[in-house]
Amino acid sequence: MSTEPRITISRIAAEAGVSVPTVSKVVNGHPDVADKTRARVEELIRKFGYRRRADQRSQRSRLLELMFHEIESTWALEIIRGVESVARENGMSVVLAESSGRHTPAHDWLESVLTRRPVGIVSVCSDLTAGQLAKLRARDIPLVVIDPAGQPGPETPSVGATNRQGGLTATRHLLDLGHRRIAVIGGPDGVLCSRARMDGYRTALEGAGQAFDPALVRRGDFHPRSGYRQLTSLLALPDRPTAVFAGSDLQALGVYEAARDAGLRIPQDLSVIGFDDLPLAGWLTPELTTIRQPLRQMAAAGARLAISLAQGRVPDSHRIELATSLVVRDSTAPPAGHLPSRTLSGGPR
Amino acid sequence: MSTEPRITISRIAAEAGVSVPTVSKVVNGHPDVADKTRARVEELIRKFGYRRRADQRSQRSRLLELMFHEIESTWALEIIRGVESVARENGMSVVLAESSGRHTPAHDWLESVLTRRPVGIVSVCSDLTAGQLAKLRARDIPLVVIDPAGQPGPETPSVGATNRQGGLTATRHLLDLGHRRIAVIGGPDGVLCSRARMDGYRTALEGAGQAFDPALVRRGDFHPRSGYRQLTSLLALPDRPTAVFAGSDLQALGVYEAARDAGLRIPQDLSVIGFDDLPLAGWLTPELTTIRQPLRQMAAAGARLAISLAQGRVPDSHRIELATSLVVRDSTAPPAGHLPSRTLSGGPR
């Protein structure tokens, strides 16, 4: 392959039957090229594997694009701060966009990105379509996904937390305290991080020789309302759970409200563990035991990876997972009338 | 004035003794002009009042710059969402930056803004220096400040909330409930919104014929720690307050913690009112009575104003204030042993 002549922009132009400036416009994201021509040129760029030379790549603007599925809660804030700090370190600025809750960014967002010629894109919980990915590749704009909703292909590097391990640790902590009826409220079914946490929950129960009871497994989204609704329904079970592993700290907040409305005290009557370790975890009463995921560091790692890809470096791995950890506070305790017999993880404060 | 010949870029170039392309580079924010030359050209642009023609202004990138003093808590999130939604409506994107807690943005931030040629700038709690303002004026880039730290001059339009009225309403609500020992914890002294709220507090006390007791007036920042510290100190007074007006919801959170640590129940032993109405106000136990400021709407108004200034429109007013409102929840009640005698505002739920 390396002995083949280098693919030039003139070669692409000749193949496409268009002028060199037209190919150049497509590569540089100028808007004034007919859709059909643009598609043909993009197809040839892909086919021949044309890449801009490094010195041309340096002509990019010093912008890093940050694309959110949903800007809500301090979760998003931690991500923003992580990306912003790395951008600033590198003399770059962050362009922020939100896809209004959809897990695929809109067409016009991508078009505006292409005209800006950014250093790279960091996308949060948002997976691009194959067509969108091809457009970015044709222009040599690297994409890194943080906490991908689905499983991205090896051509899309991603950064996440060790969600399965987090689910395992959370469930083991409750088992260690002596709980046997442990409910779990997950996030949306299709979302990767949520499925991984659920796997961890299941593995921990199996490891402790506990039966998996589907009645104790609920799904919702990551917002308080969903925690409220699911705990209310769990408390209506004939044999109610004594502990709940919530899918996020925000969901745990809804669990708190539902427990209070049902006259249950946390942790005496119900243990609750969250996920994320947002600032609010330390503000709740009682303070929330939770699984910490290092959101700011994840975002910073994603931004650094995008920048290093833009510099032509090859990543060691297309998937980076940062460690989760158990933060024991006041919302978990042995079930009423139980003395803990053993400690696999966590332990008394 | 209108009969004078239009100032052209060639005139500026002739006066400065440089070429037309050099002046053009300064106007368009290109970095490769010597500092001294740049300063001389900027000075002449200012002196002659040169402005780019409307058709040249339309050559700007479709970027709106959002500059934060500090990206923290859902306060910042509400602002981001307000600006982002208006940008999206107008087919624009938001470039986000943070000045790491300083109330004046850094020099290199402004330089990078100038090279991007944005539609306009929305700055939050952050006031530009006279030099920075001059650079923006020379390039016809409008600036709107949201919640300015100081009192900006008439040449800088700003958007805020009716902070004085908010302070008045909060204090009246506590007076109406029968409180007479009402403490206030403000924000940093130099910050405009904080001083306005304090004025409202004072005015309400005067209106009710209550003496103003300096021992009950505290300052901090808007974070929980500051609320904790100040309430702890207020509770050590020989005649402790029965109600507290906190400078922000986050500060109220610290007040909650300090009250709990002192064994006081809210609202039975101590009434607490916050400011902002962030989502957390509804999540606290008891739910927090607070003064709502419409942050997202303020941000949206600021973004719209910047865009309309960029289109050459003259604003009706250089200061927009959106209304605050009292949101009564569960953290305020009559002082122990007191039956409320009259209701000026708010009232029982």
Coordinates of C-alpha atoms in Angstrom, one line a residue, chain B:
Chain B
M1 CA -23.2 64.2 11.0
S2 CA -25.1 62.4 8.2
T3 CA -23.8 64.7 5.5
E4 CA -20.2 63.9 6.3
P5 CA -18.5 61.5 3.8
R6 CA -18.6 57.9 4.9
I7 CA -15.4 56.8 6.6
T8 CA -13.7 54.1 4.5
I9 CA -11.1 51.6 5.2
S10 CA -8.7 53.4 2.8
R11 CA -9.1 56.6 4.9
I12 CA -8.1 54.7 8.0
A13 CA -5.2 53.1 6.2
A14 CA -4.0 56.4 5.0
E15 CA -4.2 58.0 8.4
A16 CA -2.4 55.1 10.0
G17 CA 0.2 54.9 7.3
V18 CA -0.4 51.3 6.6
S19 CA -1.9 49.3 3.7
V20 CA -5.6 48.7 3.2
P21 CA -5.2 44.9 3.7
T22 CA -3.5 45.6 7.1
V23 CA -6.6 47.6 8.3
S24 CA -8.8 44.9 6.9
K25 CA -6.8 42.3 8.8
V26 CA -7.3 44.3 12.1
V27 CA -11.1 44.7 11.4
N28 CA -11.5 41.0 10.6
G29 CA -9.4 39.8 13.6
H30 CA -6.5 38.2 11.7
P31 CA -3.7 37.5 14.2
D32 CA -0.7 38.5 12.0
V33 CA -0.5 42.2 12.6
A34 CA 2.1 43.8 14.9
D35 CA 0.6 44.8 18.2
K36 CA 1.7 48.4 17.7
T37 CA 0.1 48.7 14.3
R38 CA -3.0 47.0 15.5
A39 CA -3.3 49.5 18.4
R40 CA -2.9 52.4 16.1
V41 CA -5.5 51.2 13.6
E42 CA -7.9 50.4 16.5
E43 CA -7.4 53.9 17.8
L44 CA -8.2 55.5 14.4
I45 CA -11.3 53.2 13.9
R46 CA -12.5 54.5 17.2
K47 CA -11.7 58.1 16.5
F48 CA -13.4 58.1 13.1
G49 CA -16.2 55.9 14.2
Y50 CA -15.6 53.5 11.2
R51 CA -18.2 50.7 11.0
R52 CA -18.3 47.8 8.5
R53 CA -21.1 48.0 6.0
A54 CA -24.1 45.8 6.7
D55 CA -23.2 43.4 3.8
Q56 CA -19.7 43.0 5.2
R57 CA -21.1 42.3 8.7
S58 CA -23.0 39.4 7.2
Q59 CA -19.7 37.7 6.5
R60 CA -19.4 36.8 10.1
S61 CA -19.3 33.2 11.2
R62 CA -22.6 32.0 12.6
L63 CA -21.2 31.8 16.1
L64 CA -22.5 33.3 19.3
E65 CA -19.9 33.5 22.1
L66 CA -20.9 32.7 25.7
M67 CA -18.4 33.8 28.3
F68 CA -18.8 32.6 31.9
H69 CA -17.2 33.9 35.0
E70 CA -17.8 30.4 36.5
I71 CA -19.5 27.3 35.1
E72 CA -20.9 25.8 38.2
S73 CA -24.2 24.4 39.4
T74 CA -27.4 24.3 37.5
W75 CA -27.5 28.1 37.5
A76 CA -24.9 28.0 34.7
L77 CA -26.8 25.2 33.0
E78 CA -30.0 27.3 32.8
I79 CA -28.0 30.1 31.2
I80 CA -26.4 27.7 28.7
R81 CA -29.7 26.2 27.7
G82 CA -31.3 29.6 27.2
V83 CA -28.5 30.9 24.9
E84 CA -28.2 27.6 23.1
S85 CA -31.9 27.4 22.2
V86 CA -31.9 31.0 20.8
A87 CA -28.7 30.2 18.8
R88 CA -30.3 27.1 17.4
E89 CA -33.5 28.9 16.4
N90 CA -31.3 31.3 14.4
G91 CA -29.1 28.6 12.8
M92 CA -26.1 29.6 15.0
S93 CA -23.8 27.7 17.3
V94 CA -22.5 28.6 20.8
V95 CA -18.9 28.9 21.7
L96 CA -18.5 28.5 25.4
A97 CA -15.7 29.8 27.6
E98 CA -15.0 30.2 31.3
S99 CA -12.7 32.8 32.9
S100 CA -12.0 30.5 35.9
G101 CA -13.8 32.6 38.4
R102 CA -12.3 36.0 37.5
H103 CA -14.8 38.7 36.8
T104 CA -12.8 39.9 33.7
P105 CA -12.2 37.6 30.8
A106 CA -8.5 36.9 29.9
H107 CA -6.7 38.6 27.1
D108 CA -6.3 35.5 25.0
W109 CA -10.0 34.7 25.1
L110 CA -10.7 38.0 23.5
E111 CA -8.0 37.5 20.8
S112 CA -9.5 34.1 19.9
V113 CA -13.0 35.7 19.8
L114 CA -11.7 38.3 17.4
T115 CA -10.3 35.7 15.0
R116 CA -13.7 33.9 15.0
R117 CA -15.7 37.0 14.0
P118 CA -18.8 35.9 15.9
V119 CA -22.3 37.4 15.6
G120 CA -22.0 38.7 19.1
I121 CA -21.0 37.9 22.7
V122 CA -23.1 37.1 25.7
S123 CA -21.0 37.5 28.9
V124 CA -22.2 36.2 32.3
C125 CA -21.3 38.0 35.5
S126 CA -18.2 39.1 33.7
D127 CA -17.4 42.7 32.8
L128 CA -14.9 43.5 30.1
T129 CA -12.2 46.1 30.5
A130 CA -12.4 49.4 28.6
G131 CA -9.7 48.1 26.3
Q132 CA -11.5 44.9 25.5
L133 CA -14.8 46.9 24.9
A134 CA -12.9 49.2 22.5
K135 CA -11.6 46.2 20.5
L136 CA -15.1 44.8 20.1
R137 CA -16.5 48.2 19.1
A138 CA -13.8 48.6 16.5
R139 CA -15.0 45.3 15.0
D140 CA -18.6 45.9 15.4
I141 CA -19.1 42.8 17.6
P142 CA -22.0 43.5 20.0
L143 CA -21.7 42.5 23.7
V144 CA -24.6 41.8 26.1
V145 CA -23.9 41.1 29.8
I146 CA -26.2 38.9 31.8
D147 CA -26.2 39.6 35.5
P148 CA -23.3 42.1 35.4
A149 CA -21.0 42.1 38.4
G150 CA -20.7 45.9 38.3
Q151 CA -22.9 48.5 36.8
P152 CA -22.0 48.5 33.1
G153 CA -22.1 51.8 31.1
P154 CA -24.9 52.6 28.8
E155 CA -22.9 51.4 25.8
T156 CA -23.1 47.8 27.2
P157 CA -26.6 46.4 27.2
S158 CA -27.3 44.0 30.1
V159 CA -30.0 41.6 31.2
G160 CA -30.8 40.8 34.8
A161 CA -33.7 40.0 37.1
T162 CA -35.5 42.4 39.4
N163 CA -33.2 41.6 42.2
R164 CA -34.2 44.5 44.5
Q165 CA -37.9 43.5 44.1
G166 CA -36.9 39.9 44.8
G167 CA -35.1 40.9 48.0
L168 CA -38.1 43.0 49.0
T169 CA -40.6 40.2 48.3
A170 CA -38.5 37.6 50.2
T171 CA -38.2 39.8 53.3
R172 CA -41.9 40.8 53.2
H173 CA -42.9 37.1 53.0
L174 CA -41.0 36.5 56.2
L175 CA -42.4 39.6 57.9
D176 CA -45.9 38.6 56.9
L177 CA -45.4 35.3 58.6
G178 CA -44.6 37.2 61.8
H179 CA -40.8 37.0 61.8
R180 CA -39.0 40.0 63.4
R181 CA -35.4 38.7 63.7
I182 CA -34.7 38.1 60.0
A183 CA -31.1 37.5 58.9
V184 CA -29.8 37.9 55.4
I185 CA -26.8 36.2 53.8
G186 CA -25.8 38.1 50.7
G187 CA -23.3 37.3 47.9
P188 CA -20.0 39.0 47.4
D189 CA -20.1 42.7 48.2
G190 CA -19.1 44.1 44.8
V191 CA -21.7 42.1 42.9
L192 CA -24.6 44.2 41.6
C193 CA -27.4 41.6 41.9
S194 CA -26.3 40.9 45.5
R195 CA -26.4 44.6 46.5
A196 CA -29.8 45.0 44.9
R197 CA -31.2 42.1 46.9
M198 CA -29.8 43.6 50.1
D199 CA -31.4 46.9 49.3
G200 CA -34.7 45.1 48.9
Y201 CA -34.2 43.5 52.3
R202 CA -33.5 46.9 53.9
T203 CA -36.5 48.5 52.3
A204 CA -38.9 45.8 53.4
L205 CA -37.7 46.1 57.0
E206 CA -38.1 49.9 56.9
G207 CA -41.5 49.6 55.4
A208 CA -42.5 47.3 58.3
G209 CA -41.0 49.7 60.8
Q210 CA -38.4 47.1 61.8
A211 CA -34.9 48.2 62.9
F212 CA -32.1 47.2 60.7
D213 CA -29.6 45.1 62.8
P214 CA -26.2 44.9 61.2
A215 CA -25.4 41.8 63.2
L216 CA -28.1 40.0 61.1
V217 CA -26.5 41.0 57.8
R218 CA -23.9 38.6 56.5
R219 CA -22.0 38.1 53.3
G220 CA -20.5 35.1 51.6
D221 CA -20.5 33.7 48.1
F222 CA -23.3 31.8 46.5
H223 CA -22.1 28.3 47.5
P224 CA -23.4 25.9 50.2
R225 CA -20.3 26.2 52.4
S226 CA -20.8 29.9 52.8
G227 CA -24.4 29.4 53.9
Y228 CA -23.3 26.8 56.4
R229 CA -20.6 29.1 57.9
Q230 CA -22.8 32.1 58.2
L231 CA -25.8 30.4 59.7
T232 CA -23.6 28.7 62.3
S233 CA -22.2 32.1 63.3
L234 CA -25.8 33.6 63.3
L235 CA -27.0 30.9 65.6
A236 CA -24.3 31.8 68.1
L237 CA -25.9 35.3 68.6
P238 CA -27.5 35.9 72.0
D239 CA -30.8 36.7 70.2
R240 CA -30.7 34.3 67.2
P241 CA -32.7 35.0 64.0
T242 CA -36.0 33.0 63.5
A243 CA -35.7 33.3 59.7
V244 CA -33.0 33.6 57.1
F245 CA -33.0 35.0 53.6
A246 CA -30.2 33.2 51.8
G247 CA -28.5 34.7 48.8
S248 CA -29.1 31.7 46.6
D249 CA -30.6 28.2 46.7
L250 CA -27.2 26.7 47.0
Q251 CA -26.4 28.9 49.9
A252 CA -29.8 27.8 51.5
L253 CA -28.6 24.2 51.2
G254 CA -25.7 25.1 53.5
V255 CA -28.1 26.8 55.8
Y256 CA -30.2 23.6 55.9
E257 CA -27.1 21.6 56.9
A258 CA -26.1 24.0 59.6
A259 CA -29.6 24.1 61.1
R260 CA -29.7 20.3 61.1
D261 CA -26.3 20.2 62.8
A262 CA -27.6 22.6 65.4
G263 CA -30.7 20.5 66.0
L264 CA -33.1 23.0 64.6
R265 CA -36.1 21.9 62.5
I266 CA -37.0 23.8 59.3
P267 CA -39.5 25.5 59.3
Q268 CA -40.7 25.0 62.9
D269 CA -37.6 26.4 64.5
L270 CA -36.1 28.4 61.6
S271 CA -37.7 29.6 58.3
V272 CA -35.4 29.7 55.3
I273 CA -36.0 31.4 51.9
G274 CA -33.6 31.1 49.0
F275 CA -33.1 32.8 45.7
D276 CA -33.0 31.4 42.1
D277 CA -35.4 28.5 42.1
L278 CA -33.0 26.0 40.7
P279 CA -34.3 22.4 40.3
L280 CA -32.7 21.5 43.7
A281 CA -35.1 23.8 45.5
G282 CA -37.9 21.3 44.8
W283 CA -35.7 18.4 45.8
L284 CA -34.7 19.5 49.3
T285 CA -36.4 18.3 52.4
P286 CA -38.4 20.4 53.3
E287 CA -38.9 21.8 49.8
L288 CA -37.4 25.3 49.7
T289 CA -39.4 28.5 49.5
T290 CA -37.5 30.8 47.2
I291 CA -37.5 33.7 44.9
R292 CA -37.5 32.6 41.3
Q293 CA -35.4 34.4 38.7
P294 CA -36.1 33.3 35.2
L295 CA -32.5 32.4 34.3
R296 CA -33.3 30.6 31.0
Q297 CA -35.4 33.5 29.8
M298 CA -32.8 36.0 30.9
A299 CA -30.2 34.1 28.9
A300 CA -32.5 33.9 25.9
A301 CA -33.2 37.6 26.1
G302 CA -29.5 38.3 26.2
A303 CA -28.8 36.2 23.1
R304 CA -31.7 37.7 21.2
L305 CA -30.5 41.2 22.0
A306 CA -26.9 40.4 20.8
I307 CA -28.3 39.0 17.6
S308 CA -30.5 42.0 17.0
L309 CA -27.6 44.4 17.7
A310 CA -25.5 42.5 15.2
Q311 CA -28.3 43.2 12.6
G312 CA -27.8 46.9 13.3
R313 CA -30.9 47.4 15.4
V314 CA -30.9 49.8 18.3
P315 CA -32.2 48.4 21.6
D316 CA -35.2 50.0 23.3
S317 CA -33.3 50.0 26.5
H318 CA -29.7 49.2 27.5
R319 CA -30.9 47.4 30.5
I320 CA -33.6 44.6 30.6
E321 CA -34.9 43.3 33.9
L322 CA -37.1 40.2 34.0
A323 CA -39.4 39.8 36.9
T324 CA -38.7 37.7 40.0
S325 CA -41.5 35.9 41.8
L326 CA -42.1 34.3 45.2
V327 CA -42.4 30.5 45.1
V328 CA -43.8 29.4 48.5
R329 CA -42.9 25.8 49.4
D330 CA -42.4 24.2 52.8
S331 CA -39.3 25.9 54.4
T332 CA -41.1 29.0 55.7
A333 CA -43.7 29.2 58.5
P334 CA -44.7 31.5 61.3
P335 CA -42.1 31.6 64.2
A336 CA -42.8 29.2 67.0
G337 CA -45.8 30.4 69.1
H338 CA -46.8 33.0 66.6
L339 CA -50.1 33.4 64.7
P340 CA -49.7 35.5 61.6
S341 CA -51.8 38.7 61.8
R342 CA -51.7 40.1 58.3
T343 CA -50.7 39.1 54.8
L344 CA -49.0 41.6 52.5
S345 CA -47.8 39.1 49.9
G346 CA -47.5 35.4 49.5
G347 CA -49.8 34.0 52.2
P348 CA -50.6 30.5 53.4
R349 CA -50.7 27.7 50.8

